[in-house]
XYZ file of C-alpha atoms in Angstrom:
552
model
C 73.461 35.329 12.524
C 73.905 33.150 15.808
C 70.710 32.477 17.628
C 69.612 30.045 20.356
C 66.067 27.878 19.700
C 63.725 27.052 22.039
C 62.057 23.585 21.966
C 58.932 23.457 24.460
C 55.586 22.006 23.389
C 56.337 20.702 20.398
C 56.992 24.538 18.784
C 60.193 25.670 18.529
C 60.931 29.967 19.759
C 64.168 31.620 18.803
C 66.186 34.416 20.067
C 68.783 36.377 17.831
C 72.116 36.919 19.894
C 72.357 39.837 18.678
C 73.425 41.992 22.268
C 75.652 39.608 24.768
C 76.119 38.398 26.679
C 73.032 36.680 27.418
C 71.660 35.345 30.535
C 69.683 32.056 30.887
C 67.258 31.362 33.891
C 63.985 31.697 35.940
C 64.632 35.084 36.952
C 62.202 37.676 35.013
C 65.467 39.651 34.226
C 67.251 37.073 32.866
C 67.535 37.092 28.889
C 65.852 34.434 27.903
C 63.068 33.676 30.305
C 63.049 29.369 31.424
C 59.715 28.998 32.875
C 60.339 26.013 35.195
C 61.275 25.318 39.434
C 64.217 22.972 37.735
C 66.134 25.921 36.420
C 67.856 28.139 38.599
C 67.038 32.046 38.577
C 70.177 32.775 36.692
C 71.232 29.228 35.372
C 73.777 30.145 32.350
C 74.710 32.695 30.345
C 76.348 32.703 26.567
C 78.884 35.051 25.302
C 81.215 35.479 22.400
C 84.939 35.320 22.439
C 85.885 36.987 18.982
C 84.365 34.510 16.185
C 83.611 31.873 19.243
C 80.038 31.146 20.880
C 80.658 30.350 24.643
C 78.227 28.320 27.302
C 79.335 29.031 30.909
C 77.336 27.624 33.930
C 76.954 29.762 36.489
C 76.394 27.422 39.290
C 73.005 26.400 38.844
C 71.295 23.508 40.922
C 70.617 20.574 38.374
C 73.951 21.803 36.275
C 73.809 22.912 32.263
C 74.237 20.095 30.092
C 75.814 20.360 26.686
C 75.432 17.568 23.856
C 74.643 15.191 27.040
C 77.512 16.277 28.758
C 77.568 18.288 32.159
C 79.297 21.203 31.932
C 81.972 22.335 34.759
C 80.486 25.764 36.437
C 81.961 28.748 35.224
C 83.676 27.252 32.413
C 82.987 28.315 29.331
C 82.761 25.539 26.436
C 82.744 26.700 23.080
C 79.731 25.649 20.994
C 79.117 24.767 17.202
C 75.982 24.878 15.243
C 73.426 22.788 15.993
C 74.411 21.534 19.373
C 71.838 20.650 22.118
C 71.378 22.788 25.317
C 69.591 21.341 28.743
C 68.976 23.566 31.402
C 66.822 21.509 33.795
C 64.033 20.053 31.417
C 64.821 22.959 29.502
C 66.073 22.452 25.479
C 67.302 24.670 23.751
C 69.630 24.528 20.429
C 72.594 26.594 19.256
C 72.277 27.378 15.406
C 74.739 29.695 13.872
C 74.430 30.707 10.009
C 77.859 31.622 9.556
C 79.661 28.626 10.758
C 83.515 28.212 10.799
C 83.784 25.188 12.655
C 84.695 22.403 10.884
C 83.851 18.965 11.933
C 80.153 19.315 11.639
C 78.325 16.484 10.471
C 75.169 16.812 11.865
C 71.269 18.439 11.730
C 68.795 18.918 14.361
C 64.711 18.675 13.530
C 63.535 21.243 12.235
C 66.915 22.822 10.608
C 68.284 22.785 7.789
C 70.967 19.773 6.665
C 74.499 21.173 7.664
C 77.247 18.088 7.018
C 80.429 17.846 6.494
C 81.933 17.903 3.361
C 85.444 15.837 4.523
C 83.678 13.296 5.797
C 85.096 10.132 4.435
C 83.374 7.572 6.437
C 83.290 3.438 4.988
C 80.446 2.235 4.597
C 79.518 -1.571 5.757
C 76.708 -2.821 2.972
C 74.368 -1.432 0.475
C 71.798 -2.803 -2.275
C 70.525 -0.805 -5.138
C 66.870 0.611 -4.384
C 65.296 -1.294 -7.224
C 61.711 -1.410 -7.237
C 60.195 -4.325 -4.513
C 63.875 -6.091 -5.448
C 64.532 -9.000 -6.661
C 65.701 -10.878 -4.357
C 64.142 -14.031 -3.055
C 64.792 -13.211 0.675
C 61.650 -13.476 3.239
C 59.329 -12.944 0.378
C 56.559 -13.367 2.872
C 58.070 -10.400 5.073
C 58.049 -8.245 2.425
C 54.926 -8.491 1.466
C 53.484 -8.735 5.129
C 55.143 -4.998 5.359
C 54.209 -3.566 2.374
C 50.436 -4.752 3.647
C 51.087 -3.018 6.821
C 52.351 0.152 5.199
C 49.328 0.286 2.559
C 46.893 -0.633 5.235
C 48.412 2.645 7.236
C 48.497 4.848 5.054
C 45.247 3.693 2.940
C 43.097 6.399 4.299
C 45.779 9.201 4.662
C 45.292 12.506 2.894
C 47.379 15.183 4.838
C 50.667 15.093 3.996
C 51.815 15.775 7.333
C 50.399 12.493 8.746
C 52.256 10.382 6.406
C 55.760 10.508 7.453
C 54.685 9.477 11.836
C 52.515 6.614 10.149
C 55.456 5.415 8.581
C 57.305 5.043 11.190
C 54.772 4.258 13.386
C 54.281 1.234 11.162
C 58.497 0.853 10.448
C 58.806 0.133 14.595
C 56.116 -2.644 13.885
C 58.009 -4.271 11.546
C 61.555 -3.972 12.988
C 61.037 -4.473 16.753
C 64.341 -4.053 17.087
C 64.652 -0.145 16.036
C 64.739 2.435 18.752
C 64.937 5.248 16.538
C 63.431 6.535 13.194
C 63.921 9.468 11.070
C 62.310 10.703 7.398
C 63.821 13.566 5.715
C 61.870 15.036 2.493
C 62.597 17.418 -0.252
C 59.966 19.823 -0.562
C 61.094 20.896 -4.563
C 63.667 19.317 -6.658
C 65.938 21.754 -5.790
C 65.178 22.401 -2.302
C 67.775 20.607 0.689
C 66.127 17.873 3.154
C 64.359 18.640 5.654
C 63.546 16.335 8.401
C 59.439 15.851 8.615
C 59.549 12.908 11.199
C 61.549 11.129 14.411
C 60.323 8.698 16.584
C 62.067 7.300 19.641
C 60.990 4.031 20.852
C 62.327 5.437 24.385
C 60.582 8.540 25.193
C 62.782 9.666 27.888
C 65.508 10.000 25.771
C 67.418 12.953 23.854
C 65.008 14.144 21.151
C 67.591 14.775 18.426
C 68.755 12.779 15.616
C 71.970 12.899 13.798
C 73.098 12.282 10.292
C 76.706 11.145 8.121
C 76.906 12.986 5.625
C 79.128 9.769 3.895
C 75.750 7.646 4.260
C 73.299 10.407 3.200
C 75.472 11.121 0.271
C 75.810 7.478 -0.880
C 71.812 6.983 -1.041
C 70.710 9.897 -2.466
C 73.312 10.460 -5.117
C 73.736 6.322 -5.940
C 69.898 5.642 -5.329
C 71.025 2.597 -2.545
C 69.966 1.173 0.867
C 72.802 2.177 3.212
C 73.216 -1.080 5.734
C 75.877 -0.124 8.781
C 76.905 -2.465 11.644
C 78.669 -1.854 14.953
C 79.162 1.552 13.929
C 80.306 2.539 16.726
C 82.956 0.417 17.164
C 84.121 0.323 14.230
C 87.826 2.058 13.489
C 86.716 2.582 10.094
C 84.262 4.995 11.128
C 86.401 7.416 13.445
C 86.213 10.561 11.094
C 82.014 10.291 11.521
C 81.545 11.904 14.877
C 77.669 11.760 14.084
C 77.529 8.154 14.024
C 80.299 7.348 16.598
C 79.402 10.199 19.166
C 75.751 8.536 19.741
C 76.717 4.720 19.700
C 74.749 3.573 17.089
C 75.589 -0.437 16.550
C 73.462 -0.568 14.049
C 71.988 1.415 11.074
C 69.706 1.392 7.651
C 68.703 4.073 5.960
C 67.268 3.957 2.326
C 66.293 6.812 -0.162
C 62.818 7.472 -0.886
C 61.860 7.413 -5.092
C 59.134 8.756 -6.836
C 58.122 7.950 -10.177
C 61.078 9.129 -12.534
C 62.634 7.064 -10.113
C 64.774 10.380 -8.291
C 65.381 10.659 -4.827
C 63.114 13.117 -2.745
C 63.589 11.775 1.118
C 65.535 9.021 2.675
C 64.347 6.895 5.643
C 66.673 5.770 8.889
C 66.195 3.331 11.497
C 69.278 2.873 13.951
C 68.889 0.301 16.851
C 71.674 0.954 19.848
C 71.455 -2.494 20.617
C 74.808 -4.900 19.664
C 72.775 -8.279 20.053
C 69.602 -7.151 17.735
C 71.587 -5.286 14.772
C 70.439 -5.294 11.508
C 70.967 -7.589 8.860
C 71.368 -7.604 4.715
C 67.326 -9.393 4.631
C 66.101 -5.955 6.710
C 67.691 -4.237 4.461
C 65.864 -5.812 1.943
C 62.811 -5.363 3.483
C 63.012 -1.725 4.177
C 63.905 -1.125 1.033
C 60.364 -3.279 -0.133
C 58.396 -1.187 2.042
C 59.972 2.072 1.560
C 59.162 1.334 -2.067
C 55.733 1.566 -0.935
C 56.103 4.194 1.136
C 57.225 6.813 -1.424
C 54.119 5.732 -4.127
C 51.746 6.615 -1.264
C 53.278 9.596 -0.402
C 53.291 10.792 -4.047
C 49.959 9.482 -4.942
C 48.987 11.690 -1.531
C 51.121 14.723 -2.882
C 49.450 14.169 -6.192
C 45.579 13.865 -4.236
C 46.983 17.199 -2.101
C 47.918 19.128 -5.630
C 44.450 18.093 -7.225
C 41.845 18.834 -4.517
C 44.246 22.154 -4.323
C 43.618 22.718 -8.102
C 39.883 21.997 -7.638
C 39.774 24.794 -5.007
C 41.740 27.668 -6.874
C 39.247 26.131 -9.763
C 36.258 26.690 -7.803
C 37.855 30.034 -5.993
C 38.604 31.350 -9.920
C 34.782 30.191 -10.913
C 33.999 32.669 -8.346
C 36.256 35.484 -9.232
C 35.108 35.269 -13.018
C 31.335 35.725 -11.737
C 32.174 38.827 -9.780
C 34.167 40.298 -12.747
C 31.173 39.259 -15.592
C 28.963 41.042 -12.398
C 31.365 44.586 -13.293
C 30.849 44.186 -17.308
C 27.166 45.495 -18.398
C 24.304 43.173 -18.467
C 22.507 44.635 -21.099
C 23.959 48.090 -23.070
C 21.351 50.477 -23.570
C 18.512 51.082 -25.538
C 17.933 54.231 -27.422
C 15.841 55.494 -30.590
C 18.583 55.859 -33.297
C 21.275 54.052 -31.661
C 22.240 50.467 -31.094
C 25.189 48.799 -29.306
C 26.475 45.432 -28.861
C 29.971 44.373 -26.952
C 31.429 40.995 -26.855
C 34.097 39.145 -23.952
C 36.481 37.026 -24.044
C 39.099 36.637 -21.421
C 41.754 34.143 -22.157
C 42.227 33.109 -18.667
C 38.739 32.810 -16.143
C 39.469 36.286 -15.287
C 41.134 38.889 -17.914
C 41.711 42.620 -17.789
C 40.138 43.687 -20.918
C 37.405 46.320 -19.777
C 34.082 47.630 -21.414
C 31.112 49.549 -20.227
C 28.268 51.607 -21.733
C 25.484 53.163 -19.685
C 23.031 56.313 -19.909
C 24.387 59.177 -17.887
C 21.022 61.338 -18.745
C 18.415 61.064 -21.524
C 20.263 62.352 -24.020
C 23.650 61.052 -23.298
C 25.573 58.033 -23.383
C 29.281 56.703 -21.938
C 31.628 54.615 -23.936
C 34.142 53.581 -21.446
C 36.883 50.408 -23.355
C 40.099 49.710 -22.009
C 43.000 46.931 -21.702
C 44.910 46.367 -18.656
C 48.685 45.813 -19.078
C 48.622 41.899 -18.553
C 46.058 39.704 -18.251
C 44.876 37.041 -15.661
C 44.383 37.741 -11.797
C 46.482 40.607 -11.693
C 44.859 42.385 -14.805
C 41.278 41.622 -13.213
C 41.918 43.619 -9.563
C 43.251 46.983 -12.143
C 39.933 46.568 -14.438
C 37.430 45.775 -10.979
C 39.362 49.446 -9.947
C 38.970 51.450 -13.180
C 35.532 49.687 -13.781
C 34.155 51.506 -10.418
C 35.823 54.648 -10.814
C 34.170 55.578 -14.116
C 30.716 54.541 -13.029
C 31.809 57.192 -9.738
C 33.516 60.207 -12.288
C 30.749 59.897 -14.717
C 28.064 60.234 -11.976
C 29.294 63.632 -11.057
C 30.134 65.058 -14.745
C 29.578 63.671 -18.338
C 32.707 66.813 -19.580
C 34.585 64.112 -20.696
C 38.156 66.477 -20.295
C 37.343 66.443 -16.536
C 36.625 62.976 -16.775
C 39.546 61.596 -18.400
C 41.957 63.271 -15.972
C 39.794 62.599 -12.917
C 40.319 59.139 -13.715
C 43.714 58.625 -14.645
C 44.558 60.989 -11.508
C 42.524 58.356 -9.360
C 44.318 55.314 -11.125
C 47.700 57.057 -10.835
C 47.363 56.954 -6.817
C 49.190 53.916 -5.391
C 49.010 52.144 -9.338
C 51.570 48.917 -8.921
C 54.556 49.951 -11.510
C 54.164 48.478 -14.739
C 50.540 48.354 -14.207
C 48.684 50.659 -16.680
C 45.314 50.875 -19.047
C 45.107 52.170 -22.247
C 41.708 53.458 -22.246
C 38.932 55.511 -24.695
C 36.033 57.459 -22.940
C 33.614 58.675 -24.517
C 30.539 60.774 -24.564
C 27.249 60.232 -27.372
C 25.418 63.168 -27.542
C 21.912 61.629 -29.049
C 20.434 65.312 -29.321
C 23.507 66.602 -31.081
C 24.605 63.287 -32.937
C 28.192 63.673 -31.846
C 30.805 61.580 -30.295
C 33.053 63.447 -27.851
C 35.905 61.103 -27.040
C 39.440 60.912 -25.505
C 41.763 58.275 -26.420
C 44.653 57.160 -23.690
C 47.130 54.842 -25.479
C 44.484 52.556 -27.112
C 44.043 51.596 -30.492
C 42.020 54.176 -32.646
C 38.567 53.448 -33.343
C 37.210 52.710 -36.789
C 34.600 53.916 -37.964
C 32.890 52.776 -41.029
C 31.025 55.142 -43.048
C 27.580 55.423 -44.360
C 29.293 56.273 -47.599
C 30.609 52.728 -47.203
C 34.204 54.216 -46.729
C 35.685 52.714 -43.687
C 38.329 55.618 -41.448
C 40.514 55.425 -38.711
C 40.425 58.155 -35.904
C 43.513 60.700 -36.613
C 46.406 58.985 -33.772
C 47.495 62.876 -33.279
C 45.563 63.322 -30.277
C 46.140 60.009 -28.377
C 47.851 60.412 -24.994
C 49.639 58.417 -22.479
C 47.925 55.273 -20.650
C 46.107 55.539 -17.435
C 48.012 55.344 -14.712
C 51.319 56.543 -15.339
C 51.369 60.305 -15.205
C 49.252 62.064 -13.102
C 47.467 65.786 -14.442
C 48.218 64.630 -17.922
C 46.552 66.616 -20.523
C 44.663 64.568 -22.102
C 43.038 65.894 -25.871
C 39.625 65.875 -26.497
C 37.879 65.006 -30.247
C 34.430 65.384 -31.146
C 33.136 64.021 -34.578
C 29.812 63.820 -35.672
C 27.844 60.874 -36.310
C 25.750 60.136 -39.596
C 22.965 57.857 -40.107
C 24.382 54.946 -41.272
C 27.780 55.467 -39.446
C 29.489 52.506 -37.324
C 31.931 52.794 -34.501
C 34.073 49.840 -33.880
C 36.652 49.280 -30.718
C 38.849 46.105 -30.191
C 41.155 45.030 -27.964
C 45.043 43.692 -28.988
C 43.219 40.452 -28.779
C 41.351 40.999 -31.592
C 44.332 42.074 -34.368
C 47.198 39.819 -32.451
C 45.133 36.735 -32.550
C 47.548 34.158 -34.002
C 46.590 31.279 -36.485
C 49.081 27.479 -35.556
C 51.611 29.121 -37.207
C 52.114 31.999 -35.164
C 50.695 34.420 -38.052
C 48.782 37.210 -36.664
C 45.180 38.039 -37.472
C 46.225 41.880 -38.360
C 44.824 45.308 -38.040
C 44.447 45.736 -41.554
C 42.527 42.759 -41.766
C 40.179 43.977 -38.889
C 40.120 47.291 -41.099
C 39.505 44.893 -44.658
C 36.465 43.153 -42.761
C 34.677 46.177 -41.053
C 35.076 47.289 -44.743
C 33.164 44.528 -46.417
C 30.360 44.237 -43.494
C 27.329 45.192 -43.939
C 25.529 44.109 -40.788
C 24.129 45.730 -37.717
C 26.198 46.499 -34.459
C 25.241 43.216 -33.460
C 25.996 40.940 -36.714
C 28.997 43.241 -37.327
C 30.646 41.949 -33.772
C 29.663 38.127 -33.979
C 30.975 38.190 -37.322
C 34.817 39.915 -37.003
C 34.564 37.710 -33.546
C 33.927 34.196 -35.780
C 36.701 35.499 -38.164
C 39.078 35.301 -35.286
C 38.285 32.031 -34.375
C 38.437 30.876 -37.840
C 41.770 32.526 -38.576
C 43.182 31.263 -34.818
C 42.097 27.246 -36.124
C 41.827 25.903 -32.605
C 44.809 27.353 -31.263
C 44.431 28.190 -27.990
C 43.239 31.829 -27.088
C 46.416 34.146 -25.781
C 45.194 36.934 -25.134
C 41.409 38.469 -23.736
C 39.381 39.236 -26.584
C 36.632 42.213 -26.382
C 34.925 44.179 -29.036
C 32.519 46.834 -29.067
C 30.291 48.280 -32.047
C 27.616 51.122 -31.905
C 26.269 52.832 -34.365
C 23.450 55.088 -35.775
C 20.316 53.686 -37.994
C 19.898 54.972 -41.224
């Protein structure tokens, strides 16, 4: 896709060239709308012949000008990515994804780095970017710039400020620059992208070039690229991006962090023949460029950490309002007690409990685990946490219930998102627990006649979530003085010890079996047996348990 950029202001607008050709100019019906008593109402106008771009003129007042060059009126002149537009005091760029033009050596700010790859320019003098150096040239220099770079950037902490202060601070140090560039990497992986420029000459064209022959050489050999009399220079014919702006002079010098790779380069180019630079500035940027990369990664490091400390605090927050959606306190009834424990593995998990009188003589049970854990799993249990406090309100039949909720849960549920869930029903008149299981683990229930059962798995359904006006089976069992009701999470029985051994439902089954303890005791107890079996290693999975049962 072709498109033409705007640069006004500092932002940069583009327009897709989709429909041509398009017209250029002051006029309100012209294409692309030039605010400014410089351009003429309809100043230019771009078209395409076959797989070619074309600029025409169309006999405009102050003329169209096209990489600096005037352009004849009502000739069209073919243009390649990235060249520079002026209409008036207009700029504009030409970028075109697609490119077949070969030849192009070159990136504008704010683009990506498009070069060529037959460039085969020479290269005048390099030195390996080795730490400060070693070499005993203008010692005093060197350490007079890395001063003047640490005393810039001591107090920096955006990461956007860092590249104009070093150049601001670069120009101090070579008076004789008159232009600057830094390019950074973003990720490893990503391509350069030009952060910085600074002209020592305002009034002059705002774009900066790049060989690809020079950039090559420092990033992929780690050295300070030294050219002089570029332009001049035979040996440099096949660069058009160094020969095509008359730079006499050039350094540019890769940028290192701590493993010592390459993530930006730095160039300074002076355009004057009787100030070019010499082998001792190279040395010296090299010195301070040194410097220049530490403090931007100890920056990017400071940027990363107060970042961390602010999804840290923003996470502190989250895991308040989810603890705020569990039960403070489960309730308190003659014959009955309860007791649930939490454990997310992350600051927020999706592992879901709640208990809560519906009338005086009836309880909910409402446990569930979210498919995956972490932010995602908290948003699911926040939704299903509300919408069984809201079905339960309106009906304690726990058949309506159950599909009420899973209907609710269905609606707009993000794929591969799901809850296996129990609710529940505890009839304190009648003794009985009326219960439907969806996908979860079946409860066990240890007897009074010290016999410890699980729940038949005939009558589990589907999870939550995935099929709406599923028919979800109802059980209702009777509960015995003495009888205990306990409910875990995968957390519980896939707890794994340092060598990846897992904690086991039978072994859940085998302690619930050899308790004797209250609700309360039972639940601390199986909990400190998972720790004990895990043997510090780290939690991978949210960890809940509930246990209610009847008093002798």
């Amino acid at each position: 896709m072709a498109r033409l950029v705007l640069l006004l202001d500092g932002k940069a607008t583009s327009y897709e060239l989709t429909l041509l050709p398009v017209q250029l100019g002051r006029h309100p019906d012209c294409d692309i709308h030039l605010d400014s008593g410089m351009v003429s109402r309809f100043h230019a106008q771009l078209n395409r012949d076959e797989n070619r771009y074309l600029l025409e003129d169309l006999g405009s007042g102050n003329g169209s000008f096209l990489n600096g060059r005037q352009l004849d009126a009502n000739t069209p002149q073919e243009l390649r990515n990235g060249d520079r537009i002026k209409l008036g005091p207009m700029k504009l760029r030409f970028e075109n994804d697609v490119s077949n033009q070969a030849g192009t050596d070159t990136f504008e700010l704010t683009t990506g780095i498009e070069l060529d790859d037959g460039d085969t320019s020479t290269i005048l003098g390099s030195a390996a970017a080795n730490g400060y150096g070693f070499l005993e040239v203008r010692p005093e220099d060197k350490l007079r710039g890395i001063l003047k770079i640490n005393e810039a950037l001591s107090r920096t902490v955006e990461l956007s400020s860092i590249a104009p202060r070093i150049l601001d601070t670069l120009f101090d140090i070579f008076p004789q620059a008159d232009r600057g560039m830094i390019m950074i990497k973003n990720d490893p992986g990503a391509p350069l992208i030009p952060v910085a420029q600074k002209h020592r000459d305002d009034s002059v064209d705002d774009s900066v070039r790049m060989s690809r022959t020079i950039l090559d050489r420092v990033l992929n050999e780690r050295k300070g690229i030294l050219s002089a009399d570029a332009a001049s220079d035979s040996r440099f014919s096949a660069s058009e991006s160094i020969s095509s702006l008359t730079i006499h002079s050039m350094m540019c010098v890769p940028l290192l962090n701590l493993e010592e790779d390459p993530f930006g380069v730095i160039s300074l180019d002076t355009q004057n023949p009787l100030t070019r630079f010499t082998e001792d500035d190279l040395q010296l940027l090299l010195a301070v460029a040194t410097q220049a990369a530490h403090s931007y990664e100890n920056t990017r490091l400071l940027v990363s950490h107060l970042e961390k400390q602010k999804q840290d605090k923003e996470m502190g927050v989250a895991r308040n309002v989810q603890r705020a959606l569990l039960p403070d306190q489960l309730p308190e009834v003659n014959g009955y007690r309860f007791y649930a424990s939490y454990d997310s593995a992350q600051a927020v998990g999706g592992d879901y409990f709640d208990c809560f009188q519906i009338s005086d003589t009836k309880v909910c049970v409402a446990f569930g685990d979210v498919a995956g854990k972490g932010v995602p799993g908290a948003l699911i249990m926040s939704r299903i946490s509300s919408v069984v406090q809201n079905t339960l309100s309106f009906t304690d039949d726990v058949s309506v219930a159950i599909r009420r909720i899973n209907d609710h849960m269905c609606h707009k549920m993000v794929e591969g998102r799901f809850v296996t869930f129990i609710l529940g029903v505890l009839d304190l008149g009648e003794n009985t627990f009326t219960f439907a299981n969806a996908g979860h683990m079946s409860p066990l229930v240890r007897r009074n006649s010290r016999t410890v059962d699980e729940v038949n798995d005939a009558s589990i359904g589907i999870p939550v979530g995935i099929m709406q006006d599923y028919p979800y089976e109802v059980e209702k069992h009777n509960i015995e003085p003495g009888d205990t009701w306990v409910l875990i999470t995968d957390g519980v029985d896939e707890a794994m010890d340092p060598e990846s051994n897992l904690y086991s439902k039978d072994r859940v089954r085998a302690f619930v079996d050899s308790s004797r303890h209250t609700p309360e005791e039972l639940c601390k107890a199986l909990l400190a047996d998972v720790r004990t079996h895990a043997a510090g290693r780290p939690q991978n999975d949210d960890i809940t348990i509930m246990v209610f049962g009847r008093d002798r």
